[in-house]
Short mmCIF file of N, CA and C in Angstrom, two decimals:
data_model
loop_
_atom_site.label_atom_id
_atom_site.label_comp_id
_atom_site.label_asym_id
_atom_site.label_seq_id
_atom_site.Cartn_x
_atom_site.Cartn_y
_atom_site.Cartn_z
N UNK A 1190 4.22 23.16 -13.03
CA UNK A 1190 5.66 23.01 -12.97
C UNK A 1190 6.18 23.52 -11.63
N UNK A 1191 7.58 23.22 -11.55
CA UNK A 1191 7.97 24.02 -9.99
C UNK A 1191 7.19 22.74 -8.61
N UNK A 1192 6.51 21.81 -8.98
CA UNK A 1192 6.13 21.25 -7.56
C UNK A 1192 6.72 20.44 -6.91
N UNK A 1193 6.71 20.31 -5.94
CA UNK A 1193 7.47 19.51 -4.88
C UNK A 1193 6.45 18.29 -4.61
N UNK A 1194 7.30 16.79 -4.99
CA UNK A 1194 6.72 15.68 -5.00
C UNK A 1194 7.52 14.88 -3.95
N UNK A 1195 7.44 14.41 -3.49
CA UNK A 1195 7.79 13.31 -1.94
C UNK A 1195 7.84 12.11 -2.64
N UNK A 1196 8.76 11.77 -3.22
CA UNK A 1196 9.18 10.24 -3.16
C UNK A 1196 9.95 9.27 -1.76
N UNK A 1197 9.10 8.13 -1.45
CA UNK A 1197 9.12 7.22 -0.45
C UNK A 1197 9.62 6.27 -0.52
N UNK A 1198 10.42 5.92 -0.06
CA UNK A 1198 11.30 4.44 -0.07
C UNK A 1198 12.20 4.39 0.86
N UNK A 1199 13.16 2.77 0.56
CA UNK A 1199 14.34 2.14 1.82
C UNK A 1199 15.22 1.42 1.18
N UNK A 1200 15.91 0.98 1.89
CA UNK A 1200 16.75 -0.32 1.26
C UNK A 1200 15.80 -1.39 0.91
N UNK A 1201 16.05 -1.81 -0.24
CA UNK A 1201 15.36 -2.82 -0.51
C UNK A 1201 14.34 -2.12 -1.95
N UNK A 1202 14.24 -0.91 -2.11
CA UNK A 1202 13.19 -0.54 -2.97
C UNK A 1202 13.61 -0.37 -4.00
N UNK A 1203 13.07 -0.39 -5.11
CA UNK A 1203 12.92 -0.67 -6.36
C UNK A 1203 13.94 0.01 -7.35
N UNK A 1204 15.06 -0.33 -7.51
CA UNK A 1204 15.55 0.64 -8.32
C UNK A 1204 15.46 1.51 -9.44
N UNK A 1205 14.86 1.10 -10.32
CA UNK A 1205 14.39 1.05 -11.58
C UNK A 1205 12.98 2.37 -11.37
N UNK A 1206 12.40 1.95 -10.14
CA UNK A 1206 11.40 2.78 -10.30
C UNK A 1206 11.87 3.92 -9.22
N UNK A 1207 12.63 4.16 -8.65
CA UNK A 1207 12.93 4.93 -7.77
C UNK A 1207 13.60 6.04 -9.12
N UNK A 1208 14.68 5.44 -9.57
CA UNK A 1208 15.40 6.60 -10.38
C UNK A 1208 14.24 7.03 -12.14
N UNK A 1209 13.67 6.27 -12.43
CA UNK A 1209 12.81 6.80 -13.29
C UNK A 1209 12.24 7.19 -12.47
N UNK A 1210 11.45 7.60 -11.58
CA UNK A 1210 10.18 8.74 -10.93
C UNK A 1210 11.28 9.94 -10.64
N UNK A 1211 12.39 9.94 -9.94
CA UNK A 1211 13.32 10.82 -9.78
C UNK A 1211 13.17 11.88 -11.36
N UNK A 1212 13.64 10.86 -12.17
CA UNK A 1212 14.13 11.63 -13.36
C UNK A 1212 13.09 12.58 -14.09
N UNK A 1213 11.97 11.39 -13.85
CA UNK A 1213 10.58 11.97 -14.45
C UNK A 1213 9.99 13.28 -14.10
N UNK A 1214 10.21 13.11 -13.09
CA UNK A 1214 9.52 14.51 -12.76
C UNK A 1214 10.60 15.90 -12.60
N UNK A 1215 11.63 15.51 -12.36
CA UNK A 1215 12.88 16.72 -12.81
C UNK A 1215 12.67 16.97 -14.39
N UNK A 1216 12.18 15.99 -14.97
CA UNK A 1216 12.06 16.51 -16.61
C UNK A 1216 10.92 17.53 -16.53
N UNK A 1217 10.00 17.07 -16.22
CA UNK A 1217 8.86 17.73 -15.70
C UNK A 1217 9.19 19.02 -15.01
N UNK A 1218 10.39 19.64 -14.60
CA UNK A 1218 10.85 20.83 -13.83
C UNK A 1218 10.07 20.64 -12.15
N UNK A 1219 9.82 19.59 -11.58
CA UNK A 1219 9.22 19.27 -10.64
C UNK A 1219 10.68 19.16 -9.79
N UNK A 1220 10.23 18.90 -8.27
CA UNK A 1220 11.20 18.59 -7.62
C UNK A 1220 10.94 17.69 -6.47
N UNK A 1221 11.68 16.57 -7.10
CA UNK A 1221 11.85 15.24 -6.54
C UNK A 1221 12.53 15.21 -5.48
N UNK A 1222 11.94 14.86 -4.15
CA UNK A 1222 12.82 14.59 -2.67
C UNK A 1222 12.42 13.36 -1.85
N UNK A 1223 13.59 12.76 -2.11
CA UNK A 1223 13.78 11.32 -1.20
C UNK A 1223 13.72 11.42 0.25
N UNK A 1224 12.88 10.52 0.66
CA UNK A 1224 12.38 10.76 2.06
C UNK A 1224 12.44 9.24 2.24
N UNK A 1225 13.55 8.89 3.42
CA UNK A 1225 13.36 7.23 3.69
C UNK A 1225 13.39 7.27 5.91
N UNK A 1226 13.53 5.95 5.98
CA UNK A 1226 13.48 5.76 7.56
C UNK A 1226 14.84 6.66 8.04
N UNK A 1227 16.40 6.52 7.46
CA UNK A 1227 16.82 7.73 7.73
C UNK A 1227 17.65 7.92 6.37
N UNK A 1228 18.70 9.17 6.95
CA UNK A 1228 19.25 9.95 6.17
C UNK A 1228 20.45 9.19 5.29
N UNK A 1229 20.66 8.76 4.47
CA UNK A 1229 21.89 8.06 4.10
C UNK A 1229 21.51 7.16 2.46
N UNK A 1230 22.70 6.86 2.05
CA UNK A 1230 22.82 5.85 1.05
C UNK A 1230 21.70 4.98 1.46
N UNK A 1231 21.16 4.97 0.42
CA UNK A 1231 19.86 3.61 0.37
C UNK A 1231 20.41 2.58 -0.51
N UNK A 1232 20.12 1.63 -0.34
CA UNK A 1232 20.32 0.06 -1.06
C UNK A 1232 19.36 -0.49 -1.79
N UNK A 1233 19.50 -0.18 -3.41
CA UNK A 1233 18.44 0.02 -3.75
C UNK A 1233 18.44 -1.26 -4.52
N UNK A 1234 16.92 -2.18 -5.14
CA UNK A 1234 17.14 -3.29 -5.98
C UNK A 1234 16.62 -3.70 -7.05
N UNK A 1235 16.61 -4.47 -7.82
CA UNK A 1235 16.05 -4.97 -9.16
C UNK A 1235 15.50 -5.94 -9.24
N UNK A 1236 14.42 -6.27 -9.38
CA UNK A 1236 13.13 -7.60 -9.51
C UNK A 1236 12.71 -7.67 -10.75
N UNK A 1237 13.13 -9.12 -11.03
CA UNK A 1237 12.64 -9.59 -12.69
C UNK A 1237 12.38 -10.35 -12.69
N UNK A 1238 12.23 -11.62 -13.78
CA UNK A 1238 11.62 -12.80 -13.98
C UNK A 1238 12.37 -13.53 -14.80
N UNK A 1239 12.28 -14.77 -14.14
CA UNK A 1239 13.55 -15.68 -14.68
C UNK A 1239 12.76 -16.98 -15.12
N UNK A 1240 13.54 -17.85 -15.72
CA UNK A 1240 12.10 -18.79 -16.40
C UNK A 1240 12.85 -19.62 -15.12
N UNK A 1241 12.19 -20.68 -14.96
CA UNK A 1241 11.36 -21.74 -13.97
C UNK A 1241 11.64 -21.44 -12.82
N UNK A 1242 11.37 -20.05 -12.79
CA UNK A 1242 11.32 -19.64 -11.15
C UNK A 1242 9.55 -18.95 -10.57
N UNK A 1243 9.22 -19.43 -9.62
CA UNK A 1243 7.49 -19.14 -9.92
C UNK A 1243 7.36 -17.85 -8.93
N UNK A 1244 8.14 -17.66 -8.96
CA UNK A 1244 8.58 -15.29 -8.83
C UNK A 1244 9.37 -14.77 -9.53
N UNK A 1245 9.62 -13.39 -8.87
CA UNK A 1245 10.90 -12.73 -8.92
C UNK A 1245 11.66 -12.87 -8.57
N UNK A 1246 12.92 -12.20 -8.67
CA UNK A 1246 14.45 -12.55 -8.43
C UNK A 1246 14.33 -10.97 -8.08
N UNK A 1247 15.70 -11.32 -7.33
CA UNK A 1247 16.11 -9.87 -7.13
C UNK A 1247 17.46 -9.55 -6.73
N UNK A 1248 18.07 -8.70 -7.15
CA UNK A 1248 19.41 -8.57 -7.15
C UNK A 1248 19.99 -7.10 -6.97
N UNK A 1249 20.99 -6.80 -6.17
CA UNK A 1249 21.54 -5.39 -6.22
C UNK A 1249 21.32 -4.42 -7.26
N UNK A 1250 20.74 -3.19 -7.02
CA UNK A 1250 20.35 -1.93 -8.29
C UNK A 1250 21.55 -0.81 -7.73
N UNK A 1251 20.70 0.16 -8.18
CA UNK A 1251 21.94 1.21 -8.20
C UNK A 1251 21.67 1.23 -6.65
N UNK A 1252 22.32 2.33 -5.89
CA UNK A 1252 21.93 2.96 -4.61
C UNK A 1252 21.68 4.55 -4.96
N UNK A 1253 20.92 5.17 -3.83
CA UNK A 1253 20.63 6.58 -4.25
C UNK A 1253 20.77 7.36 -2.52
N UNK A 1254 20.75 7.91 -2.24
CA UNK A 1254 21.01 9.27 -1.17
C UNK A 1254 19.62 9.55 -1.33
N UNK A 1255 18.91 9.27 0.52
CA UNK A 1255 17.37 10.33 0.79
C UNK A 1255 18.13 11.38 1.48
N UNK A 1256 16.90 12.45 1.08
CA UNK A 1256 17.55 13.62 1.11
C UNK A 1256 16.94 14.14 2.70
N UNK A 1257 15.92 13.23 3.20
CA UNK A 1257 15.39 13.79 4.56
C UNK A 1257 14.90 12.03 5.14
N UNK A 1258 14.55 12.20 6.73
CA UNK A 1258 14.20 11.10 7.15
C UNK A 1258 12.51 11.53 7.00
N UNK A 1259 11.59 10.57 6.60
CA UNK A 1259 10.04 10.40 6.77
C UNK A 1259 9.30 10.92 8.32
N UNK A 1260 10.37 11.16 9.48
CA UNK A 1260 9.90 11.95 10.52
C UNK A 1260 10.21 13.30 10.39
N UNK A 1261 11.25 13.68 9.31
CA UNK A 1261 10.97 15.25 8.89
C UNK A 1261 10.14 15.98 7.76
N UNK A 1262 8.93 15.04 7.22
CA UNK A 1262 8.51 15.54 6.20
C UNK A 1262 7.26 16.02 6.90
N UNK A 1263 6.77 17.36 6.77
CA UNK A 1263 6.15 18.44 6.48
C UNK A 1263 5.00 18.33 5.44
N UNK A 1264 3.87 17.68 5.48
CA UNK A 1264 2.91 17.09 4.37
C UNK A 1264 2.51 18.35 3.45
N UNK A 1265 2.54 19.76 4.50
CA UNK A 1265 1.74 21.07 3.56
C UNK A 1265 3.07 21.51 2.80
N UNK A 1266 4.66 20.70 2.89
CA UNK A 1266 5.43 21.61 2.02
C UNK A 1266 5.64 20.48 0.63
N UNK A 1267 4.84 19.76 0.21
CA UNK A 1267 4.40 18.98 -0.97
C UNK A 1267 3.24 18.45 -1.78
N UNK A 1268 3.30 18.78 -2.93
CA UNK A 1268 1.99 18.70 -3.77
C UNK A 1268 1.72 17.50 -3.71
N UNK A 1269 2.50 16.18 -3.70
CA UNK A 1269 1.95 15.13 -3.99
C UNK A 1269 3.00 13.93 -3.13
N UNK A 1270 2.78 12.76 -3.21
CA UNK A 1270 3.59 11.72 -2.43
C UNK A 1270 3.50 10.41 -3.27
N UNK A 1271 5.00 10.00 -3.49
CA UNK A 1271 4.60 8.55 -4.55
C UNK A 1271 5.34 7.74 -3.47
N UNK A 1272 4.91 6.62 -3.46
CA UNK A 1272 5.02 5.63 -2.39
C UNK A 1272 5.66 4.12 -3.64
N UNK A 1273 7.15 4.29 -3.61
CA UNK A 1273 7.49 2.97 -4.60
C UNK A 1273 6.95 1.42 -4.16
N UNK A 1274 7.55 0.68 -5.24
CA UNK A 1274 7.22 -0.52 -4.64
C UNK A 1274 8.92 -1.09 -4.15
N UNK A 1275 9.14 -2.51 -4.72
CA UNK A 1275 10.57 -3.48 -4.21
C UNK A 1275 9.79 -4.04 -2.59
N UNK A 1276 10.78 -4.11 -1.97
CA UNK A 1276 10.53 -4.73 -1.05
C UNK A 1276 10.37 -4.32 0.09
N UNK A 1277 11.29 -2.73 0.27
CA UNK A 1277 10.74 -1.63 1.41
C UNK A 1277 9.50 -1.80 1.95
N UNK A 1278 8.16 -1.41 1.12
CA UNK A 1278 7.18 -1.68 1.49
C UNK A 1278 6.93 -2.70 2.58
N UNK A 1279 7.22 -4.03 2.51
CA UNK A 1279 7.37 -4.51 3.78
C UNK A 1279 7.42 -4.25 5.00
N UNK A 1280 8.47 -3.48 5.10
CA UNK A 1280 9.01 -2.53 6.49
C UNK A 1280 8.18 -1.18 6.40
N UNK A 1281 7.77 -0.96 5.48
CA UNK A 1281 7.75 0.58 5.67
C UNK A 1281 6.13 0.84 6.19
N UNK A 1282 5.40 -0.18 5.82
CA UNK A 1282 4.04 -0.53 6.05
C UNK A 1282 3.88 -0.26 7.84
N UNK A 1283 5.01 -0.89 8.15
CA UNK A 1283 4.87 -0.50 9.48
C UNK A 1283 5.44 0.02 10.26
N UNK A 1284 5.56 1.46 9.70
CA UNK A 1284 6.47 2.91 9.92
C UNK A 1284 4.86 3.92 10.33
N UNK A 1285 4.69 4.14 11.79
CA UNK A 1285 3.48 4.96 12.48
C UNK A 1285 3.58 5.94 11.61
N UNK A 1286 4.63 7.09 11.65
CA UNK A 1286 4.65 8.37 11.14
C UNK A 1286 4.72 8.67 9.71
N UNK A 1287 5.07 7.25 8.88
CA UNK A 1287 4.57 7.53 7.12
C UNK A 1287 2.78 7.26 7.03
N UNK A 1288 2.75 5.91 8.38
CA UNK A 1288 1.10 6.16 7.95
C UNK A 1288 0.55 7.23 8.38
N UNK A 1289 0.89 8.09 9.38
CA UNK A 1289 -0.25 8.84 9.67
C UNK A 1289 0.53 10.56 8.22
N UNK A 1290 1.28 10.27 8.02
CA UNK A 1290 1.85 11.12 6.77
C UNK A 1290 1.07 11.07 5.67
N UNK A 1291 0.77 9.14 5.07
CA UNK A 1291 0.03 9.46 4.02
C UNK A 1291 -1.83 10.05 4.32
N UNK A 1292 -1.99 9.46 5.71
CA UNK A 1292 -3.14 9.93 5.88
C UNK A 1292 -3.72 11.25 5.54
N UNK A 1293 -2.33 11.99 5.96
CA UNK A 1293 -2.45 13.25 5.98
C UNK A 1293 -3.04 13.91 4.60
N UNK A 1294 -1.80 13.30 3.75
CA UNK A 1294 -2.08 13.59 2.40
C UNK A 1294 -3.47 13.69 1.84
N UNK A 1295 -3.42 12.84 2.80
CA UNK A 1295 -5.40 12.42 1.78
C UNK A 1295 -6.18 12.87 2.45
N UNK A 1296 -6.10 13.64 3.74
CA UNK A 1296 -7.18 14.11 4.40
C UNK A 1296 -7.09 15.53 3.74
N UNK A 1297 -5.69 15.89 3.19
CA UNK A 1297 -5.81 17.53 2.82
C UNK A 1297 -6.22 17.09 0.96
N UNK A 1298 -6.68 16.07 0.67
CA UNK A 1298 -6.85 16.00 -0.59
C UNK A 1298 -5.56 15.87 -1.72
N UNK A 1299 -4.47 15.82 -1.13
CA UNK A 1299 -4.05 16.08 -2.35
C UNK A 1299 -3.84 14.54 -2.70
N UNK A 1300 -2.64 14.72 -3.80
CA UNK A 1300 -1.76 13.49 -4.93
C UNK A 1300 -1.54 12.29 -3.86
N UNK A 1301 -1.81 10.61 -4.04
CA UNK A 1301 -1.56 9.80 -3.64
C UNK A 1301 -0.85 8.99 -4.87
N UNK A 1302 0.33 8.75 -4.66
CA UNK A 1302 0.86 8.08 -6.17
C UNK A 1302 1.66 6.52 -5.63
N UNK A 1303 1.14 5.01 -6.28
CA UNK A 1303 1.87 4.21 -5.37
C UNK A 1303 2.27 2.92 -6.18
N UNK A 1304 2.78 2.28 -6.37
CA UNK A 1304 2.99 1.33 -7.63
C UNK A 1304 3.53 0.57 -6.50
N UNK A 1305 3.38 -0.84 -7.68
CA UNK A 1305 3.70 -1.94 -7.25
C UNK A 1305 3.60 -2.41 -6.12
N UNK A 1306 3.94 -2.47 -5.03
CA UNK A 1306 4.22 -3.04 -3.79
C UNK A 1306 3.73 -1.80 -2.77
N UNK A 1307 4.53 -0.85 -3.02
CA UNK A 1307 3.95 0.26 -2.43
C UNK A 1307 2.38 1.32 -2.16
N UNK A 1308 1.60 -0.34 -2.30
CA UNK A 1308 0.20 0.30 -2.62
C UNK A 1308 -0.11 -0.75 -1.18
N UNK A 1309 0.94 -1.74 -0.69
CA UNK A 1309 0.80 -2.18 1.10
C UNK A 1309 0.92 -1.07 1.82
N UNK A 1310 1.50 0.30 1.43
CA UNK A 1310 1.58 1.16 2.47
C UNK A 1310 -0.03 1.93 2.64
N UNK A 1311 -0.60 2.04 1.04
CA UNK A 1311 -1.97 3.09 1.19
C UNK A 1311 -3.08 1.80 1.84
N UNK A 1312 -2.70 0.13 1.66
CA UNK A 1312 -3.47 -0.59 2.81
C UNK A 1312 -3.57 -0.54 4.22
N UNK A 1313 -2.12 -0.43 4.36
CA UNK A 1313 -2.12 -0.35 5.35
C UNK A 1313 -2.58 0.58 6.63
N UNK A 1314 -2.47 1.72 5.82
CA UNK A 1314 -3.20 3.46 6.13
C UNK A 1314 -4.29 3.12 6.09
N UNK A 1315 -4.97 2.24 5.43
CA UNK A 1315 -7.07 2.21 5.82
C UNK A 1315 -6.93 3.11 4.31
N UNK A 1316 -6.62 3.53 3.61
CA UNK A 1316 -6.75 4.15 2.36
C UNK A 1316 -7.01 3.28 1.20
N UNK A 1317 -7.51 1.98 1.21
CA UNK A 1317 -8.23 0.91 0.31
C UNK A 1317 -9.33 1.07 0.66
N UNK A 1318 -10.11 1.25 1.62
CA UNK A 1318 -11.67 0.85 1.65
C UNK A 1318 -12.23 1.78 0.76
N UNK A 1319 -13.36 1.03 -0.08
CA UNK A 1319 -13.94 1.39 -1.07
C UNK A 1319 -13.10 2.53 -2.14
N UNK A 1320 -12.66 1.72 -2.59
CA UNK A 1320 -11.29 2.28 -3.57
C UNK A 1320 -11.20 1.44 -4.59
N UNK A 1321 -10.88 1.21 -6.00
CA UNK A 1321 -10.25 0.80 -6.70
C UNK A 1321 -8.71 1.23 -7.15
N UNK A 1322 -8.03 0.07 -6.71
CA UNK A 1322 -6.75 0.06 -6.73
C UNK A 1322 -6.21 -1.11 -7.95
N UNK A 1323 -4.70 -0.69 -8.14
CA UNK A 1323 -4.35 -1.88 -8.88
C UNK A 1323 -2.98 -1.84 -8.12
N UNK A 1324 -1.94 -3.01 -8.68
CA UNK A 1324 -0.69 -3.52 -7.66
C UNK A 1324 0.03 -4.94 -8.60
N UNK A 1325 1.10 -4.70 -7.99
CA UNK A 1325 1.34 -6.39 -8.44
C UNK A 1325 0.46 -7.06 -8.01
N UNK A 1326 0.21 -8.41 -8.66
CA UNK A 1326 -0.90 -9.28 -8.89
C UNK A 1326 -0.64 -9.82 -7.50
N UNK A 1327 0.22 -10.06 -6.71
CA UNK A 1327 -0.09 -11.15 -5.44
C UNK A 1327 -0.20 -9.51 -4.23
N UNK A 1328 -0.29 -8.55 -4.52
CA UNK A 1328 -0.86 -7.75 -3.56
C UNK A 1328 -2.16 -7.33 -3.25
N UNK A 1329 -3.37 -8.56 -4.89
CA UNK A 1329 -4.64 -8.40 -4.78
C UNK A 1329 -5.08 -8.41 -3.33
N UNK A 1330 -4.69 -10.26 -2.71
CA UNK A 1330 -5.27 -10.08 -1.56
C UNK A 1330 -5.37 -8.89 -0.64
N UNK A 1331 -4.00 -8.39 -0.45
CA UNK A 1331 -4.46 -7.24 0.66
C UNK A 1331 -5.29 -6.14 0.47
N UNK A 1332 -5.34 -5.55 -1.02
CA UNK A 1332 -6.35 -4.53 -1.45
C UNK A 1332 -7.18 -4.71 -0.92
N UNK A 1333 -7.92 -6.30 -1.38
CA UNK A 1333 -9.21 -6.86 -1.36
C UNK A 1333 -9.64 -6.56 0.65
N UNK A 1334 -8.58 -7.10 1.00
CA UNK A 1334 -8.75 -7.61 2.62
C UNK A 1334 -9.27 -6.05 3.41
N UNK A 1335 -8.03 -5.30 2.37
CA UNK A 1335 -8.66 -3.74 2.94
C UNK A 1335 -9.50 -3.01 2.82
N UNK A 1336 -10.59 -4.00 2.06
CA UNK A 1336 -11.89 -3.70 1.52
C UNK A 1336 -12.13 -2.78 0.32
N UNK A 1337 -10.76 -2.95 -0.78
CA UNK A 1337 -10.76 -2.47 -1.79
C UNK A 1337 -11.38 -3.07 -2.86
N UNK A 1338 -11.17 -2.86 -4.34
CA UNK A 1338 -11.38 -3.52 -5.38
C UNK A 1338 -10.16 -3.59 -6.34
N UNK A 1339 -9.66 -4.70 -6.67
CA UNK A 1339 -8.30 -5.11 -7.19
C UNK A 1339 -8.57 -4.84 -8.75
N UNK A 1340 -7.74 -4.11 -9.75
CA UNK A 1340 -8.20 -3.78 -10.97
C UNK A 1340 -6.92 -4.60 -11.65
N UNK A 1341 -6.82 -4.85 -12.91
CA UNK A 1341 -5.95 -5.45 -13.57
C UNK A 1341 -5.36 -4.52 -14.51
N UNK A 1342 -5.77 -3.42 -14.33
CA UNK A 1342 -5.41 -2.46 -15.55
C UNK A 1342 -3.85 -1.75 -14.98
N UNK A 1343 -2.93 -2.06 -15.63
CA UNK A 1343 -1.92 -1.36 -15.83
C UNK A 1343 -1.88 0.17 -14.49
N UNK A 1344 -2.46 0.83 -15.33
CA UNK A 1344 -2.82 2.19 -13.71
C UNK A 1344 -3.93 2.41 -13.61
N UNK A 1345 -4.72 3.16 -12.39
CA UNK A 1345 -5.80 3.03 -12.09
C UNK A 1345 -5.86 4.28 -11.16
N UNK A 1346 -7.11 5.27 -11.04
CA UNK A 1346 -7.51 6.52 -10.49
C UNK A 1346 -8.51 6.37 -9.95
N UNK A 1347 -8.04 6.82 -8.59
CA UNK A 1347 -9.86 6.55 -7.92
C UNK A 1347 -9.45 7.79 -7.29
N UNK A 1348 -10.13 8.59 -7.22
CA UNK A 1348 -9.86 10.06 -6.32
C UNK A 1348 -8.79 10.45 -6.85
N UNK A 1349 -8.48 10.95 -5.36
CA UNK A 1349 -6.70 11.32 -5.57
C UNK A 1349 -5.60 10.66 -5.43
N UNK A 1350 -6.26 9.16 -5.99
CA UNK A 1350 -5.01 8.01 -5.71
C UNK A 1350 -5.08 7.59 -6.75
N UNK A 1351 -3.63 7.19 -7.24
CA UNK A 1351 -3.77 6.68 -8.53
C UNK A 1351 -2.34 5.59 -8.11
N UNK A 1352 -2.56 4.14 -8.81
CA UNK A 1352 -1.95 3.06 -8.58
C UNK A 1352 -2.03 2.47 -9.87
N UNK A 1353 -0.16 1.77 -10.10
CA UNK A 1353 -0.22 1.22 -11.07
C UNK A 1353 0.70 -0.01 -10.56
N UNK A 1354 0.79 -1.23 -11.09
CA UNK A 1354 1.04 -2.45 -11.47
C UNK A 1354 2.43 -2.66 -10.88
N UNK A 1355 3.47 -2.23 -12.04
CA UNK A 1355 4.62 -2.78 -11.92
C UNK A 1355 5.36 -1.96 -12.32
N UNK A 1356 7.19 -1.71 -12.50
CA UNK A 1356 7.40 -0.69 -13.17
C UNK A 1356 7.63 -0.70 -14.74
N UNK A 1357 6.81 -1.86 -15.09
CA UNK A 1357 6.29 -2.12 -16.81
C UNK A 1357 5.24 -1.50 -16.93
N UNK A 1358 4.43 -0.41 -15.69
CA UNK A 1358 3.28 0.35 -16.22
C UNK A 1358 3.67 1.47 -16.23
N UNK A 1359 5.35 1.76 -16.10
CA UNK A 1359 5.33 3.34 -16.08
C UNK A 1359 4.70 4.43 -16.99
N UNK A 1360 4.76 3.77 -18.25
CA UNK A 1360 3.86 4.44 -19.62
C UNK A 1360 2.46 5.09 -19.03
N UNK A 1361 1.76 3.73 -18.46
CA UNK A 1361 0.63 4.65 -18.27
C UNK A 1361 0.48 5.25 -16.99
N UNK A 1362 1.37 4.64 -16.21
CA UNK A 1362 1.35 5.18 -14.94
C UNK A 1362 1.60 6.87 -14.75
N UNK A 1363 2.65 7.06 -15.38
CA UNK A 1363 3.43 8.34 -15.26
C UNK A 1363 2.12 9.42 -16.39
N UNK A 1364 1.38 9.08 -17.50
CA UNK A 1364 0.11 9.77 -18.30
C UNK A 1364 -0.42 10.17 -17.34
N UNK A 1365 -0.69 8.96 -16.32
CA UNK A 1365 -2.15 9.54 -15.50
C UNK A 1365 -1.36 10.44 -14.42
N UNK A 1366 -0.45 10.26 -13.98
CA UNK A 1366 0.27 11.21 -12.32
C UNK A 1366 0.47 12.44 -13.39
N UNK A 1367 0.74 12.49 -14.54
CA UNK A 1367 0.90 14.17 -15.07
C UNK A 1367 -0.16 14.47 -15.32
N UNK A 1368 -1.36 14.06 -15.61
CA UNK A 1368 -2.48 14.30 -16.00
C UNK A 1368 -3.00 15.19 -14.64
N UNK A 1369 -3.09 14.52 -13.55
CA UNK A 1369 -3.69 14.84 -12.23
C UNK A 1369 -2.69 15.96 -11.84
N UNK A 1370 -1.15 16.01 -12.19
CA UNK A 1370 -1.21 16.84 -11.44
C UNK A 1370 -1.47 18.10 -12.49
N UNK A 1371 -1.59 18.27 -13.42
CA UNK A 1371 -1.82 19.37 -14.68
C UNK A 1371 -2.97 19.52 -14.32
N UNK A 1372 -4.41 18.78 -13.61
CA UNK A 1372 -5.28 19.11 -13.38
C UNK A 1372 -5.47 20.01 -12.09
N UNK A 1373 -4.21 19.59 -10.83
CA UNK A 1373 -4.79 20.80 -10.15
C UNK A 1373 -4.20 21.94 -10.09
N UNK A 1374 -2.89 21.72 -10.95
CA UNK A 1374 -2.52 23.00 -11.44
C UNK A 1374 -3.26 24.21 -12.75
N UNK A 1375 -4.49 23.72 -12.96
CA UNK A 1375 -5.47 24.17 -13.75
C UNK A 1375 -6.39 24.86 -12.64
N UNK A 1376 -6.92 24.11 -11.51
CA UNK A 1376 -8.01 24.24 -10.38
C UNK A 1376 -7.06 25.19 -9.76
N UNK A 1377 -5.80 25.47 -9.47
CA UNK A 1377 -5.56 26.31 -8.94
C UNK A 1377 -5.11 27.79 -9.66
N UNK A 1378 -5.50 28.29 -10.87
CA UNK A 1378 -5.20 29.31 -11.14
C UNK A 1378 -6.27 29.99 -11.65
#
C-alpha cells in the first residue's frame, strides 16, 4: 500500500481506462500520478464498436489534469509505470524521454503495466523481444515485428511486464498488476 504508480498518457487516450486505473489504485491506497507530454487538461476519449463499422469509433470522454510533464518524471520516485492505450500511443511512441523512461523502468526491474494500444510504447522501447505480450488484436503485428510473441489471453505476464487486451480486460488485468505488485511488496519486507 502507500505506492507511487506513474500513469502515462495524452490527448487522445483512453478515457475509460485512464480514470478506472486512476481510481483503482487510490482504492488500493496507492498513488496515482498523471504524467503526459505537458502539464494541462488532457483530452481524453472513448473507443467502441458499432455494427457495420470494421473498427472502432471514437468519440469525446471525460478530460483529466496530468499532474507532471514525462520530462519531469524521476523513474527511482515510482514503484511501477502503466502505459494506457486510445490513441496517444501513437504520438507518444515517439516521445525520446518516455522511451528511455520506460527503459529505465525495466533496467531497474521494476512494474511495466500497458494495455491496449499502449503496449506500441514497450515496442517501441525494444521491450518486446523475446517477450510474450498481449494488445488489441491489430497491434499483433508490431509485437510480433518487435520480435515478441502475440498472446490472445485477456492479460499476460512475462517478467515484470504485464499486458492486457482492451479495457474489457480490466478484470483480469487489474488481478494480475495487484498480484505483482503484493508480490514485491512481500520481497521487500
Amino acid at each position: 500500500m502507500n505506492r507511487k504508480i506513474l500513469i502515462v498518457t495524452g490527448d487522445g487516450g483512453e478515457s475509460y481506462e485512464t480514470l478506472y486505473a486512476v481510481h483503482r489504485f487510490q482504492e488500493e491506497g496507492d498513488m496515482a500520478v498523471i504524467a503526459a507530454p505537458s502539464k494541462r487538461r488532457l483530452n481524453l476519449v472513448m473507443h467502441d464498436f458499432e455494427p457495420g463499422w470494421d473498427t472502432y469509433k471514437e468519440q469525446p470522454g471525460y478530460c483529466l489534469a496530468s499532474d507532471l510533464t514525462i520530462a519531469e518524471v524521476v523513474a527511482d520516485d515510482y514503484d511501477a509505470i502503466l502505459l494506457l492505450g486510445g490513441r496517444a500511443p501513437e504520438y507518444l511512441r515517439n516521445h525520446a524521454t518516455l522511451l528511455d523512461l520506460v527503459r529505465e523502468f525495466d533496467r531497474q526491474g521494476k512494474w511495466l503495466f500497458a494495455i491496449c494500444h499502449g503496449i506500441q510504447i514497450l515496442v517501441t522501447a525494444g521491450l518486446a523481444n523475446n517477450r510474450t505480450l498481449t494488445a488489441y488484436e491489430h497491434v499483433r503485428t508490431e509485437i510480433e515485428m518487435g520480435g515478441g510473441t502475440y498472446s490472445t489471453q485477456q492479460a499476460v505476464r512475462d517478467r515484470n511486464i504485464v499486458t492486457a487486451q482492451t479495457w474489457q480486460s480490466h478484470p483480469d488485468f487489474y488481478r494480475e498488476v495487484f498480484a505483482c505488485l503484493k508480490k514485491a511488496e512481500l520481497v521487500e519486507e
